[in-house]
mmCIF file of C-alpha atoms in Angstrom:
data_model
loop_
_atom_site.group_PDB
_atom_site.id
_atom_site.type_symbol
_atom_site.label_atom_id
_atom_site.label_comp_id
_atom_site.label_asym_id
_atom_site.label_seq_id
_atom_site.Cartn_x
_atom_site.Cartn_y
_atom_site.Cartn_z
ATOM 1 C CA SER P 1 86.654 225.520 115.726
ATOM 2 C CA GLY P 2 87.380 221.860 114.711
ATOM 3 C CA GLU P 3 88.754 218.936 116.817
ATOM 4 C CA LEU P 4 92.255 218.376 116.884
ATOM 5 C CA PRO P 5 93.189 214.503 115.477
ATOM 6 C CA THR P 6 93.684 212.348 118.626
ATOM 7 C CA SER P 7 97.298 212.162 117.205
ATOM 8 C CA HIS P 8 98.008 215.844 117.893
ATOM 9 C CA PRO P 9 100.746 216.732 120.540
ATOM 10 C CA ASN P 10 98.280 219.216 122.088
ATOM 11 C CA TYR P 11 95.359 217.091 122.116
ATOM 12 C CA HIS P 12 94.165 216.563 126.066
ATOM 13 C CA LYS P 13 90.346 216.139 126.918
ATOM 14 C CA ASP P 14 91.195 217.446 130.431
ATOM 15 C CA ALA P 15 93.768 219.674 129.795
ATOM 16 C CA TYR P 16 93.014 222.566 132.280
ATOM 17 C CA THR P 17 90.392 222.935 135.196
ATOM 18 C CA GLU P 18 90.170 225.953 137.801
ATOM 19 C CA GLN P 19 91.469 223.405 140.668
ATOM 20 C CA GLY P 20 95.305 223.468 138.979
ATOM 21 C CA PRO P 21 97.438 223.154 136.236
ATOM 22 C CA ALA P 22 97.047 220.236 133.432
ATOM 23 C CA PRO P 23 98.996 217.200 133.500
ATOM 24 C CA SER P 24 102.007 216.697 131.594
ATOM 25 C CA PHE P 25 101.665 215.278 128.185
ATOM 26 C CA ALA P 26 102.817 211.701 127.161
ATOM 27 C CA SER P 27 105.203 212.997 124.682
ATOM 28 C CA GLY P 28 107.341 213.942 127.387
ATOM 29 C CA GLY P 29 105.247 216.343 129.633
ATOM 30 C CA TRP P 30 104.812 220.023 129.230
ATOM 31 C CA GLY P 31 104.652 220.756 133.385
ATOM 32 C CA MET P 32 103.055 224.009 132.328
ATOM 33 C CA PRO P 33 99.480 225.525 132.107
ATOM 34 C CA SER P 34 97.634 225.347 128.925
ATOM 35 C CA VAL P 35 94.783 227.600 127.053
ATOM 36 C CA VAL P 36 91.870 225.542 126.302
ATOM 37 C CA ALA P 37 90.419 225.877 122.748
ATOM 38 C CA GLU P 38 87.249 223.681 122.551
ATOM 39 C CA ASP P 39 88.721 220.054 122.908
ATOM 40 C CA TRP P 40 92.075 220.991 122.206
ATOM 41 C CA VAL P 41 95.018 223.199 124.262
ATOM 42 C CA LEU P 42 98.050 225.024 123.318
ATOM 43 C CA PRO P 43 100.562 225.879 125.892
ATOM 44 C CA LEU P 44 100.632 229.523 126.740
ATOM 45 C CA PRO P 45 104.412 229.990 125.571
ATOM 46 C CA GLN P 46 102.979 228.895 122.079
ATOM 47 C CA ALA P 47 99.874 230.627 122.317
ATOM 48 C CA ALA P 48 101.586 233.679 123.056
ATOM 49 C CA GLN P 49 104.021 233.369 120.005
ATOM 50 C CA HIS P 50 100.999 232.572 117.927
ATOM 51 C CA GLU P 51 99.392 235.689 118.784
ATOM 52 C CA ASP P 52 102.477 237.560 118.166
ATOM 53 C CA ARG P 53 102.866 236.137 114.661
ATOM 54 C CA CYS P 54 99.157 236.601 114.296
ATOM 55 C CA ALA P 55 99.632 240.578 114.825
ATOM 56 C CA HIS P 56 102.837 240.755 113.130
ATOM 57 C CA ASN P 57 101.204 239.176 110.117
ATOM 58 C CA THR P 58 98.096 241.472 110.453
ATOM 59 C CA GLU P 59 100.315 244.611 110.549
ATOM 60 C CA ILE P 60 102.217 242.995 107.401
ATOM 61 C CA ILE P 61 99.130 242.775 105.663
ATOM 62 C CA ARG P 62 97.730 245.727 106.366
ATOM 63 C CA GLY P 63 101.219 247.380 105.515
ATOM 64 C CA ARG P 64 101.060 245.847 102.099
ATOM 65 C CA THR P 65 97.505 246.802 101.348
ATOM 66 C CA ILE P 66 98.741 250.400 102.122
ATOM 67 C CA GLU P 67 101.461 249.894 99.991
ATOM 68 C CA ALA P 68 99.182 248.487 97.478
ATOM 69 C CA ILE P 69 96.994 251.486 97.869
ATOM 70 C CA ILE P 70 99.437 253.958 97.576
ATOM 71 C CA GLN P 71 101.095 252.277 94.444
ATOM 72 C CA SER P 72 97.384 252.037 92.832
ATOM 73 C CA GLU P 73 96.954 255.842 93.592
ATOM 74 C CA TYR P 74 100.001 256.795 92.360
ATOM 75 C CA ARG P 75 99.841 254.594 89.196
ATOM 76 C CA HIS P 76 96.294 256.114 88.420
ATOM 77 C CA ASN P 77 97.509 259.591 89.015
ATOM 78 C CA THR P 78 100.577 259.148 86.881
ATOM 79 C CA GLN P 79 98.278 257.809 83.830
ATOM 80 C CA ARG P 80 95.779 260.509 84.453
ATOM 81 C CA GLY P 81 98.401 263.317 84.366
ATOM 82 C CA ARG P 82 100.023 261.722 81.147
ATOM 83 C CA ALA P 83 96.494 261.378 79.656
ATOM 84 C CA GLN P 84 96.306 265.466 80.552
ATOM 85 C CA SER P 85 99.622 265.952 79.804
ATOM 86 C CA SER P 86 99.187 264.424 76.146
ATOM 87 C CA GLU P 87 95.531 266.223 75.803
ATOM 88 C CA SER P 88 97.170 269.683 76.782
ATOM 89 C CA LYS P 89 100.121 268.800 73.965
ATOM 90 C CA GLY P 90 97.165 268.110 71.410
ATOM 91 C CA VAL P 91 95.289 270.991 72.368
ATOM 92 C CA LEU P 92 98.642 273.029 71.910
ATOM 93 C CA ARG P 93 99.583 271.727 68.517
ATOM 94 C CA PHE P 94 96.290 272.689 67.358
ATOM 95 C CA ALA P 95 96.417 276.087 68.373
ATOM 96 C CA ILE P 96 99.996 276.628 66.893
ATOM 97 C CA ALA P 97 98.845 274.676 63.456
ATOM 98 C CA LEU P 98 95.543 277.155 63.405
ATOM 99 C CA LEU P 99 97.656 280.290 63.973
ATOM 100 C CA ILE P 100 99.947 279.267 61.175
ATOM 101 C CA LEU P 101 97.124 278.790 58.845
ATOM 102 C CA LEU P 102 95.703 282.131 60.038
ATOM 103 C CA VAL P 103 98.912 284.023 59.431
ATOM 104 C CA THR P 104 99.506 282.082 55.838
ATOM 105 C CA ILE P 105 96.041 283.488 55.107
ATOM 106 C CA ALA P 106 96.692 286.793 56.293
ATOM 107 C CA ALA P 107 99.584 287.000 54.338
ATOM 108 C CA ARG P 108 98.377 286.060 51.204
ATOM 109 C CA PRO P 109 97.180 288.654 48.897
ATOM 110 C CA THR P 110 93.144 288.766 48.699
ATOM 111 C CA ARG P 111 93.473 289.411 44.834
ATOM 112 C CA ALA P 112 95.905 288.414 42.507
ATOM 113 C CA MET P 113 97.170 289.530 39.059
ATOM 114 C CA LYS P 114 94.910 288.999 36.312
ATOM 115 C CA LEU P 115 94.505 288.393 32.904
ATOM 116 C CA VAL P 116 91.782 288.179 30.456
ATOM 117 C CA ILE P 117 92.977 286.159 27.478
ATOM 118 C CA GLN P 118 91.140 286.430 24.164
ATOM 119 C CA ARG P 119 91.631 284.493 21.182
ATOM 120 C CA VAL P 120 91.737 286.858 18.026
ATOM 121 C CA LYS P 121 91.552 286.979 13.968
ATOM 122 C CA SER P 122 93.129 290.287 14.515
ATOM 123 C CA ALA P 123 93.646 292.923 17.119
ATOM 124 C CA SER P 124 94.681 296.669 17.192
ATOM 125 C CA VAL P 125 95.519 299.833 19.597
ATOM 126 C CA ALA P 126 95.151 303.346 18.456
ATOM 127 C CA VAL P 127 96.176 306.126 20.626
ATOM 128 C CA GLU P 128 94.822 309.477 19.256
ATOM 129 C CA GLY P 129 93.532 308.076 16.329
ATOM 130 C CA LYS P 130 96.686 306.226 15.051
ATOM 131 C CA ILE P 131 97.470 302.818 15.637
ATOM 132 C CA VAL P 132 100.178 301.999 17.835
ATOM 133 C CA SER P 133 99.944 298.098 17.535
ATOM 134 C CA SER P 134 98.106 295.691 15.429
ATOM 135 C CA ILE P 135 98.226 291.448 15.022
ATOM 136 C CA GLY P 136 96.774 289.189 13.227
ATOM 137 C CA PRO P 137 95.631 285.833 14.521
ATOM 138 C CA GLY P 138 96.812 285.152 18.062
ATOM 139 C CA LEU P 139 96.066 286.230 21.630
ATOM 140 C CA MET P 140 94.935 289.650 22.750
ATOM 141 C CA ALA P 141 95.535 289.683 26.691
ATOM 142 C CA LEU P 142 94.060 292.611 29.281
ATOM 143 C CA VAL P 143 96.414 292.643 32.089
ATOM 144 C CA GLY P 144 95.169 293.828 35.663
ATOM 145 C CA LEU P 145 97.670 294.459 38.395
ATOM 146 C CA HIS P 146 96.870 294.074 42.174
ATOM 147 C CA GLY P 147 98.236 296.192 44.726
ATOM 148 C CA ASP P 148 99.618 293.062 46.269
ATOM 149 C CA ASP P 149 101.014 291.700 43.088
ATOM 150 C CA ARG P 150 104.843 290.474 43.168
ATOM 151 C CA GLU P 151 107.484 288.885 40.686
ATOM 152 C CA GLU P 152 106.055 285.317 41.354
ATOM 153 C CA ASP P 153 102.661 286.353 40.005
ATOM 154 C CA LEU P 154 104.361 287.772 36.783
ATOM 155 C CA GLN P 155 105.880 284.684 36.237
ATOM 156 C CA PHE P 156 103.058 282.522 36.894
ATOM 157 C CA CYS P 157 100.477 284.682 34.407
ATOM 158 C CA CYS P 158 103.659 284.948 31.601
ATOM 159 C CA LYS P 159 103.958 281.203 31.716
ATOM 160 C CA ARG P 160 100.042 280.752 31.485
ATOM 161 C CA LEU P 161 99.465 283.150 28.497
ATOM 162 C CA LEU P 162 102.253 281.229 26.225
ATOM 163 C CA ALA P 163 101.249 277.786 27.161
ATOM 164 C CA ALA P 164 97.290 278.390 26.795
ATOM 165 C CA LYS P 165 96.177 275.554 24.197
ATOM 166 C CA LEU P 166 93.326 277.873 22.843
ATOM 167 C CA PHE P 167 94.528 276.426 19.015
ATOM 168 C CA GLU P 168 94.199 273.546 16.782
ATOM 169 C CA ASN P 169 97.106 271.275 16.116
ATOM 170 C CA ASP P 170 98.001 270.483 12.718
ATOM 171 C CA ASN P 171 95.544 267.576 12.116
ATOM 172 C CA GLY P 172 92.609 270.140 13.130
ATOM 173 C CA VAL P 173 91.889 268.890 16.667
ATOM 174 C CA ALA P 174 91.085 271.780 18.967
ATOM 175 C CA TRP P 175 92.707 272.903 22.099
ATOM 176 C CA ARG P 176 95.933 271.140 21.589
ATOM 177 C CA HIS P 177 98.559 274.131 20.503
ATOM 178 C CA GLY P 178 99.703 277.288 22.303
ATOM 179 C CA VAL P 179 100.892 280.441 20.582
ATOM 180 C CA LYS P 180 104.503 279.439 20.428
ATOM 181 C CA GLN P 181 103.383 276.155 19.090
ATOM 182 C CA ARG P 182 101.632 277.992 16.326
ATOM 183 C CA GLY P 183 103.935 280.875 15.691
ATOM 184 C CA LEU P 184 101.332 283.142 16.506
ATOM 185 C CA GLU P 185 101.334 286.880 18.056
ATOM 186 C CA VAL P 186 100.575 288.176 21.383
ATOM 187 C CA LEU P 187 99.036 291.721 22.198
ATOM 188 C CA CYS P 188 99.169 292.990 25.671
ATOM 189 C CA VAL P 189 96.757 296.057 26.531
ATOM 190 C CA SER P 190 97.469 297.238 30.454
ATOM 191 C CA GLN P 191 94.012 297.795 32.220
ATOM 192 C CA PHE P 192 93.745 298.592 35.801
ATOM 193 C CA THR P 193 89.753 298.773 35.451
ATOM 194 C CA LEU P 194 89.975 295.023 35.772
ATOM 195 C CA TYR P 195 90.222 295.663 39.554
ATOM 196 C CA GLY P 196 87.695 298.410 39.537
ATOM 197 C CA THR P 197 84.255 297.805 41.938
ATOM 198 C CA LEU P 198 81.169 299.874 42.322
ATOM 199 C CA THR P 199 80.451 301.857 45.311
ATOM 200 C CA LYS P 200 77.087 301.971 46.880
ATOM 201 C CA LYS P 201 76.548 304.946 44.785
ATOM 202 C CA ASN P 202 77.547 302.792 41.175
ATOM 203 C CA GLN P 203 80.483 305.069 40.889
ATOM 204 C CA PRO P 204 83.946 302.739 40.110
ATOM 205 C CA ASP P 205 86.443 302.367 42.650
ATOM 206 C CA TYR P 206 89.921 301.422 42.080
ATOM 207 C CA LYS P 207 91.631 301.122 44.993
ATOM 208 C CA LEU P 208 92.729 297.789 44.540
ATOM 209 C CA SER P 209 94.522 298.683 41.750
ATOM 210 C CA MET P 210 98.364 299.072 41.919
ATOM 211 C CA LYS P 211 99.534 302.984 41.883
ATOM 212 C CA SER P 212 100.314 303.724 38.551
ATOM 213 C CA VAL P 213 104.202 304.369 39.173
ATOM 214 C CA PRO P 214 104.978 300.936 40.504
ATOM 215 C CA ALA P 215 102.193 299.468 37.831
ATOM 216 C CA GLU P 216 104.288 300.855 35.175
ATOM 217 C CA GLU P 217 107.440 299.210 36.178
ATOM 218 C CA MET P 218 105.619 296.057 37.032
ATOM 219 C CA TYR P 219 104.131 296.032 33.011
ATOM 220 C CA ASN P 220 107.113 296.410 31.790
ATOM 221 C CA ARG P 221 108.552 293.602 33.451
ATOM 222 C CA PHE P 222 105.885 291.143 32.506
ATOM 223 C CA LEU P 223 106.349 292.274 28.670
ATOM 224 C CA GLN P 224 110.082 291.474 28.904
ATOM 225 C CA MET P 225 109.269 287.933 30.552
ATOM 226 C CA LEU P 226 107.122 287.314 27.272
ATOM 227 C CA ARG P 227 109.240 288.524 25.096
ATOM 228 C CA SER P 228 112.321 286.487 26.844
ATOM 229 C CA ASN P 229 110.010 283.408 26.844
ATOM 230 C CA TYR P 230 109.105 283.952 23.206
ATOM 231 C CA GLU P 231 109.898 286.097 20.420
ATOM 232 C CA GLU P 232 110.316 289.883 21.201
ATOM 233 C CA GLY P 233 109.102 290.457 17.837
ATOM 234 C CA LYS P 234 105.895 289.175 18.776
ATOM 235 C CA VAL P 235 104.858 290.397 21.548
ATOM 236 C CA LEU P 236 103.511 293.808 21.135
ATOM 237 C CA ASP P 237 101.346 295.956 23.621
ATOM 238 C CA GLY P 238 99.703 299.360 23.908
ATOM 239 C CA ARG P 239 100.850 302.046 25.860
ATOM 240 C CA PHE P 240 100.860 302.350 29.425
ATOM 241 C CA GLY P 241 98.379 304.736 31.114
ATOM 242 C CA ALA P 242 97.261 306.016 27.554
ATOM 243 C CA MET P 243 93.554 306.601 26.680
ATOM 244 C CA MET P 244 93.554 303.786 24.099
ATOM 245 C CA ASP P 245 90.973 302.859 21.235
ATOM 246 C CA VAL P 246 91.079 298.938 21.300
ATOM 247 C CA SER P 247 89.525 296.592 18.411
ATOM 248 C CA LEU P 248 89.323 292.988 17.770
ATOM 249 C CA VAL P 249 88.086 290.266 16.407
ATOM 250 C CA ASN P 250 87.470 287.607 18.821
ATOM 251 C CA ASP P 251 87.688 283.990 17.139
ATOM 252 C CA GLY P 252 85.124 281.690 18.561
ATOM 253 C CA PRO P 253 84.520 283.892 20.574
ATOM 254 C CA VAL P 254 87.000 282.063 23.013
ATOM 255 C CA THR P 255 87.886 284.229 26.411
ATOM 256 C CA ILE P 256 89.792 282.959 29.535
ATOM 257 C CA VAL P 257 90.422 284.710 32.577
ATOM 258 C CA VAL P 258 93.757 283.967 34.442
ATOM 259 C CA GLU P 259 94.620 284.728 37.860
ATOM 260 C CA SER P 260 98.032 284.305 39.684
#
């Protein structure tokens, strides 16, 4: 809408009228009709070319705009897809970890091998009125086997029993030495009732305990482990499966419960 300077080659005040074509320009003359645009004119060929260029540029701009929109939408969808994929992978990893945890918990025994360890001044076991084993100062252990116990449970309890620091050291400091360091004796008594529970009628139920035949085998294996890791003559026991009279003088009293 602005005016061209008078020095512009297309500048002409009276370039076109209804009576006829505009006169030639001083720069050499065009000798052809022109289009008036307020106070300045463009020759028709240039006007047509200008319009074509504008239309072409508009199409280019439109094309680039559409292309930019498509690219932007593609990037947005790609990022959203990656986010959803990452979220899905995270959920899947969590589900797998939870499943592994549940399987691990389910595979673990609900109970374990159990020892009731007592520090004693003396202890003995009698069967049918006859003493079958007796010890002086040392440890007496009631041994309970659960139905799910394995070799690892035996090893764990064996190590704990022999390493339990329930005695003084040579300087009289408490809780510093175990039976091996003091050279004391160990008396083991099989005790399936450690896994007894009471029913609603207050009757004892021993279904959690290991059955008699495998329990005897496991118990004897436990005694072998103790004797192999200590001195054979210092590890004694009662009589598996028998009705026993157990006597002891608890020193302290000191009683420790160990579960594998």
